[in-house]
Coordinates of C-alpha atoms and ligand atoms in Angstrom, one line a residue:
X192 CA -18.4 10.0 5.3
X193 CA -18.6 8.5 1.8
X194 CA -16.2 5.7 1.2
X195 CA -15.4 4.8 -2.4
X196 CA -14.4 1.2 -3.2
X197 CA -12.6 0.3 -6.4
X198 CA -13.2 -3.3 -7.4
X199 CA -13.1 -4.9 -10.7
X200 CA -13.8 -8.5 -12.0
X201 CA -10.5 -8.3 -13.9
X202 CA -8.6 -8.5 -10.6
X203 CA -9.7 -12.2 -10.4
X204 CA -8.2 -12.9 -13.8
X205 CA -4.6 -12.6 -12.5
X206 CA -3.9 -16.2 -11.4
X207 CA -0.4 -17.1 -10.3
X208 CA -1.4 -20.7 -10.0
X209 CA -2.1 -23.4 -7.4
X210 CA -0.5 -23.0 -4.0
X211 CA 0.5 -19.3 -4.5
X212 CA -0.2 -17.2 -1.5
X213 CA -1.2 -14.2 -3.5
X214 CA -4.3 -16.0 -4.6
X215 CA -7.7 -15.0 -6.1
X216 CA -9.4 -16.1 -2.8
X217 CA -7.9 -13.0 -1.2
X218 CA -10.5 -10.9 -3.0
X219 CA -13.3 -12.9 -1.4
X220 CA -11.9 -12.1 2.0
X221 CA -12.0 -8.4 1.1
X222 CA -15.6 -8.7 -0.3
X223 CA -16.6 -10.5 3.0
X224 CA -15.2 -7.4 4.8
X225 CA -17.3 -5.1 2.6
X226 CA -20.3 -7.2 3.4
X227 CA -19.6 -6.9 7.2
X228 CA -19.4 -3.1 6.7
X229 CA -22.6 -3.0 4.7
X230 CA -21.0 -1.6 1.6
X231 CA -23.4 -2.2 -1.3
X232 CA -21.7 -3.4 -4.5
X233 CA -23.7 -0.7 -6.2
X234 CA -21.6 1.9 -4.4
X235 CA -18.4 0.8 -6.0
X236 CA -16.2 2.9 -8.2
X237 CA -15.3 1.3 -11.4
X238 CA -11.6 1.4 -12.2
X239 CA -10.2 2.2 -15.6
X240 CA -7.1 0.9 -17.3
X241 CA -4.0 3.0 -16.7
X242 CA -2.7 4.2 -20.0
X243 CA 0.8 3.5 -21.3
X244 CA 1.7 7.1 -20.6
X245 CA 0.5 6.8 -17.0
X246 CA 2.4 3.6 -16.5
X247 CA 5.6 4.9 -18.1
X248 CA 5.8 7.8 -15.7
X249 CA 7.2 5.2 -13.2
X250 CA 8.1 2.2 -15.3
X251 CA 10.3 1.6 -18.3
X252 CA 8.5 1.0 -21.6
X253 CA 10.5 -2.3 -21.8
X254 CA 8.8 -3.5 -18.6
X255 CA 5.3 -2.6 -19.8
X256 CA 6.0 -4.3 -23.1
X257 CA 7.4 -7.4 -21.4
X258 CA 4.4 -7.8 -19.1
X259 CA 2.0 -7.4 -22.0
X260 CA 3.9 -9.9 -24.2
X261 CA 4.1 -12.5 -21.5
X262 CA 0.4 -12.3 -20.7
X263 CA -0.5 -12.4 -24.4
X264 CA 1.6 -15.6 -24.7
X265 CA -0.6 -17.1 -22.0
X266 CA 1.6 -16.3 -18.9
X267 CA 4.7 -17.5 -17.3
X268 CA 7.3 -16.5 -14.6
X269 CA 9.0 -13.2 -14.3
X270 CA 10.9 -14.3 -11.2
X271 CA 10.5 -17.4 -9.0
X272 CA 7.7 -15.7 -7.0
X273 CA 6.0 -13.7 -9.7
X274 CA 3.8 -15.5 -12.2
X275 CA 1.6 -14.2 -14.9
X276 CA -1.6 -15.7 -16.3
X277 CA -3.3 -14.7 -19.6
X278 CA -5.4 -12.1 -17.7
X279 CA -2.5 -10.6 -15.8
X280 CA -1.7 -7.6 -18.0
X281 CA -5.3 -6.4 -18.0
X282 CA -5.6 -7.0 -14.3
X283 CA -2.4 -5.1 -13.6
X284 CA -3.4 -2.1 -15.9
X285 CA -6.7 -1.9 -14.1
X286 CA -5.1 -2.2 -10.6
X287 CA -3.0 0.8 -11.5
X288 CA -5.9 2.6 -13.1
X289 CA -8.0 2.0 -9.9
X290 CA -5.9 4.5 -8.0
X291 CA -6.2 7.0 -10.8
X292 CA -10.0 6.7 -10.9
X293 CA -10.1 7.0 -7.1
X294 CA -8.0 10.2 -7.1
X295 CA -10.2 11.7 -9.8
X296 CA -13.4 10.8 -7.9
X297 CA -12.1 12.3 -4.7
X298 CA -10.9 15.4 -6.4
X299 CA -14.4 15.8 -8.0
X300 CA -15.9 15.6 -4.5
X301 CA -17.6 12.2 -5.0
X302 CA -16.4 10.8 -1.7
X303 CA -14.1 11.5 1.2
X304 CA -11.8 8.4 1.2
X305 CA -11.2 5.6 -1.2
X306 CA -10.0 1.9 -0.9
X307 CA -8.7 0.2 -4.0
X308 CA -9.3 -3.6 -3.5
X309 CA -6.7 -4.5 -6.2
X310 CA -4.7 -7.5 -7.3
X311 CA -2.0 -7.8 -8.3
X312 CA -0.3 -5.8 -5.6
X313 CA 2.3 -3.2 -6.6
X314 CA 4.9 -1.9 -4.0
X315 CA 7.7 -4.2 -5.0
X316 CA 7.6 -3.3 -8.7
X317 CA 10.6 -1.1 -9.5
X318 CA 11.1 1.2 -12.6
X319 CA 12.3 -1.7 -14.6
X320 CA 11.4 -4.9 -12.8
X321 CA 8.2 -6.8 -11.9
X322 CA 9.0 -8.8 -8.7
X323 CA 7.6 -10.0 -5.4
X324 CA 4.1 -10.8 -6.7
X325 CA 3.9 -7.2 -8.2
X326 CA 3.7 -6.3 -11.8
X327 CA 3.0 -2.5 -11.9
X328 CA 3.4 -0.2 -8.9
X329 CA -0.2 0.9 -8.3
X330 CA 0.5 3.4 -5.6
X331 CA 3.4 4.9 -7.5
X332 CA 1.3 5.4 -10.7
X333 CA -1.2 7.4 -8.6
X334 CA 1.5 9.3 -6.8
X335 CA 3.2 10.2 -10.1
X336 CA -0.1 11.4 -11.6
X337 CA -0.6 13.6 -8.6
X338 CA 2.9 15.1 -8.6
X339 CA 2.6 15.7 -12.4
X340 CA -0.4 17.9 -11.4
X341 CA 1.7 19.8 -8.9
X342 CA 0.7 18.0 -5.7
X343 CA 2.9 16.8 -2.8
X344 CA 2.2 13.2 -1.8
X345 CA 2.7 11.3 1.5
X346 CA 2.9 7.5 0.8
X347 CA 2.7 5.4 3.9
X348 CA 3.5 1.7 3.4
X349 CA 2.4 -0.5 6.3
X350 CA 2.8 -3.8 4.4
X351 CA 5.1 -6.2 6.3
X352 CA 7.6 -6.1 3.4
X353 CA 9.6 -3.1 2.4
X354 CA 8.2 -1.4 -0.6
X355 CA 11.5 -1.3 -2.5
X356 CA 9.8 -0.5 -5.8
X357 CA 8.0 2.6 -4.4
X358 CA 11.2 3.7 -2.6
X359 CA 13.3 3.3 -5.8
X360 CA 10.8 5.2 -8.0
X361 CA 10.7 8.3 -5.7
X362 CA 14.2 8.1 -4.0
X363 CA 15.3 11.4 -5.6
X364 CA 11.8 13.0 -5.8
X365 CA 11.3 15.9 -3.4
X366 CA 7.5 15.8 -3.9
X367 CA 6.9 12.3 -2.5
X368 CA 7.5 11.5 1.1
X369 CA 7.8 7.7 1.3
X370 CA 7.4 6.1 4.7
X371 CA 7.6 2.4 5.3
X372 CA 7.1 0.3 8.4
X373 CA 8.3 -3.3 7.7
X374 CA 9.8 -6.4 9.2
X375 CA 13.6 -6.6 9.0
X376 CA 15.3 -8.8 8.0
X377 CA 12.8 -10.0 5.5
X378 CA 12.2 -10.0 1.7
X379 CA 13.3 -8.0 -0.3
X380 CA 16.1 -7.0 2.1
X381 CA 16.0 -3.2 1.5
X382 CA 14.5 -0.5 3.8
X383 CA 17.4 0.2 6.3
X384 CA 17.1 3.3 8.5
X385 CA 20.0 4.9 6.6
X386 CA 18.1 4.8 3.3
X387 CA 16.7 8.4 3.5
X388 CA 16.6 9.6 -0.1
X389 CA 19.1 11.2 -2.4
X390 CA 19.7 14.5 -4.3
X391 CA 16.7 16.7 -4.2
X392 CA 14.8 13.9 -2.5
X393 CA 17.3 13.7 0.4
X394 CA 15.2 13.3 3.6
X395 CA 12.0 12.3 1.8
X396 CA 12.4 8.5 2.5
X397 CA 11.8 7.3 6.0
X398 CA 12.2 3.6 6.9
X399 CA 11.3 1.7 10.1
X400 CA 12.9 -1.7 9.9
X401 CA 11.2 -3.5 12.7
X402 CA 12.0 -6.7 14.5
X403 CA 9.7 -9.7 14.4
X404 CA 7.1 -9.5 17.0
X405 CA 6.7 -5.7 16.8
X406 CA 3.2 -4.6 18.0
X407 CA 0.7 -1.8 17.3
X408 CA 2.1 0.5 20.0
X409 CA 5.4 0.7 18.1
X410 CA 3.6 1.6 14.8
X411 CA 1.6 4.3 16.6
X412 CA 4.8 5.7 18.2
X413 CA 6.3 5.8 14.7
X414 CA 3.4 7.8 13.4
X415 CA 3.1 10.1 16.4
X416 CA 6.7 10.8 17.0
X417 CA 8.2 10.7 13.5
X418 CA 5.7 10.6 10.6
X419 CA 3.4 13.3 12.0
X420 CA 6.2 15.9 12.5
X421 CA 7.7 15.0 9.1
X422 CA 4.3 15.5 7.5
X423 CA 3.9 18.8 9.3
X424 CA 7.2 19.9 7.7
X425 CA 6.4 18.4 4.3
X426 CA 2.8 19.5 4.0
X427 CA 1.4 16.8 1.8
X428 CA -1.8 17.4 -0.2
X429 CA -2.6 13.7 -0.5
X430 CA -2.0 10.5 1.4
X431 CA -1.7 7.2 -0.4
X432 CA -1.5 4.1 1.8
X433 CA 0.2 0.8 0.7
X434 CA -2.2 -1.1 2.9
X435 CA -0.9 -4.7 3.0
X436 CA -2.2 -6.7 6.0
X437 CA 0.6 -9.2 6.3
X438 CA 2.0 -7.5 9.5
X439 CA -1.0 -9.2 11.2
X440 CA 0.3 -11.8 13.7
X441 CA -1.6 -14.6 11.9
X442 CA 0.1 -14.0 8.6
X443 CA 1.9 -17.1 7.3
X444 CA 4.7 -15.3 5.5
X445 CA 5.9 -12.9 8.2
X446 CA 6.6 -12.5 11.9
X447 CA 5.2 -9.1 13.0
X448 CA 2.6 -8.9 15.8
X449 CA -0.3 -6.7 14.7
X450 CA -4.0 -7.5 15.1
X451 CA -7.0 -6.0 13.3
X452 CA -7.6 -3.3 15.9
X453 CA -4.1 -1.8 15.3
X454 CA -5.1 -0.9 11.7
X455 CA -8.1 1.1 13.1
X456 CA -5.7 3.2 15.2
X457 CA -3.2 3.6 12.4
X458 CA -5.8 4.6 9.9
X459 CA -7.4 7.2 12.2
X460 CA -4.0 8.8 12.9
X461 CA -2.8 8.9 9.3
X462 CA -6.0 10.4 7.9
X463 CA -5.3 13.5 10.1
X464 CA -2.1 14.2 8.3
X465 CA -3.7 15.4 5.1
X466 CA -6.7 17.5 4.2
X467 CA -10.1 15.8 4.3
X468 CA -11.1 13.9 1.2
X469 CA -7.5 13.3 0.1
X470 CA -6.7 9.7 1.1
X471 CA -6.6 6.6 -1.0
X472 CA -5.7 3.2 0.4
X473 CA -4.5 0.4 -1.8
X474 CA -4.5 -3.3 -1.0
X475 CA -1.0 -4.8 -1.1
X476 CA -0.2 -8.1 0.8
X477 CA -2.0 -10.1 3.5
X478 CA -2.1 -13.9 3.1
X479 CA -4.2 -15.2 6.0
X480 CA -7.8 -14.8 4.8
X481 CA -9.5 -14.3 8.2
X482 CA -6.8 -11.8 9.3
X483 CA -7.2 -10.0 5.9
X484 CA -11.0 -9.8 6.3
X485 CA -10.9 -8.5 9.9
X486 CA -8.1 -6.0 9.2
X487 CA -10.0 -4.6 6.2
X488 CA -13.1 -4.2 8.4
X489 CA -11.2 -2.3 11.1
X490 CA -9.3 -0.1 8.6
X491 CA -12.3 0.9 6.5
X492 CA -14.6 1.5 9.5
X493 CA -11.9 3.8 10.9
X494 CA -11.6 5.5 7.5
X495 CA -15.3 6.6 7.8
X496 CA -15.0 7.5 11.5
X497 CA -16.5 4.4 13.0
X498 CA -14.9 2.0 15.4
X499 CA -15.3 -1.7 14.6
X500 CA -12.6 -4.0 15.9
X501 CA -12.9 -7.7 15.3
X502 CA -9.7 -7.9 17.5
X503 CA -8.1 -5.5 20.0
X504 CA -5.0 -3.4 19.4
X505 CA -1.7 -4.9 20.5
X506 CA 1.2 -3.6 22.6
X507 CA 4.3 -4.8 24.4
X508 CA 6.4 -6.1 21.5
X509 CA 9.9 -5.0 20.5
X510 CA 10.9 -2.2 18.2
X511 CA 10.6 1.1 20.1
X512 CA 14.4 1.5 19.6
X513 CA 13.9 1.7 15.9
X514 CA 11.4 4.6 16.3
X515 CA 13.9 6.4 18.6
X516 CA 16.7 5.9 16.0
X517 CA 14.4 7.2 13.2
X518 CA 13.5 10.2 15.2
X519 CA 17.2 11.1 15.8
X520 CA 17.9 10.6 12.1
X521 CA 15.0 12.6 10.7
X522 CA 14.1 15.2 13.3
X523 CA 17.2 16.2 15.3
Ligands
ZN134 ZN1 3.9 -7.9 2.0

């Protein structure tokens, strides 16, 4: 199984400043994971910049202009958590373009699964707002390109935070099934069970707001009992994963209970929901560097059909009642 990795030196040029958890060193943790997996830097897929047309499928022109202008001016704050440096616009355009390049490469048969090791992350970026460390919504830009080409897309967001931006962008879209497992209550405060989509997109948003301490068995139950049947009904052609690794129990910003091995099981189960060669994973959060490295190793090994688990899968935590409630809401 050929794994494509999208990396770009520009991703290190987005620097939110000293002490910020979404720091450049996160890329080194990912590169360490690639080293453990024996991925040769020569195998990497070079991203391109998303064009203005590609960005404005999901964002207002005003947001694109504002991010560009602030970076050109040397950087600054867009909200208390979200800081731009001079290189941030180019980094963000290429982070969004990485997914587009990955989709094109998979469609052309150049590989079977792709991982976009991008910064800045994207899932909090809404149509009109950069927030929560995110500038442009990388997953949404790729999903919108696919739906524009007539595809149906399953987006699974296992980052510990709810992907409010992705949900907003596709809330009324019948061609994108958005699924999020996240800690609740937690930033940004959205992602309740009752948020299920609207209009023609009614039923195409599925949230699992999980209590702190939830373990891997709860995530697997969510996939097996709810997401898999929903996908069978929805028949997605592509799977895009918002792969944040901050649901790891060591993460300093969150309280969920996963370990690296859980990401292996999740990855294997999710890949079965779409045709072979149609999955792209995107890095979102993940702020403990060792946990990030180990979780990326487990995820990418599983993506190519190998089993490498720096840590065992977890079970026994709370949250099964959320899966039961989601099942009743979406499937009965
Ligand atoms: Zn997160």
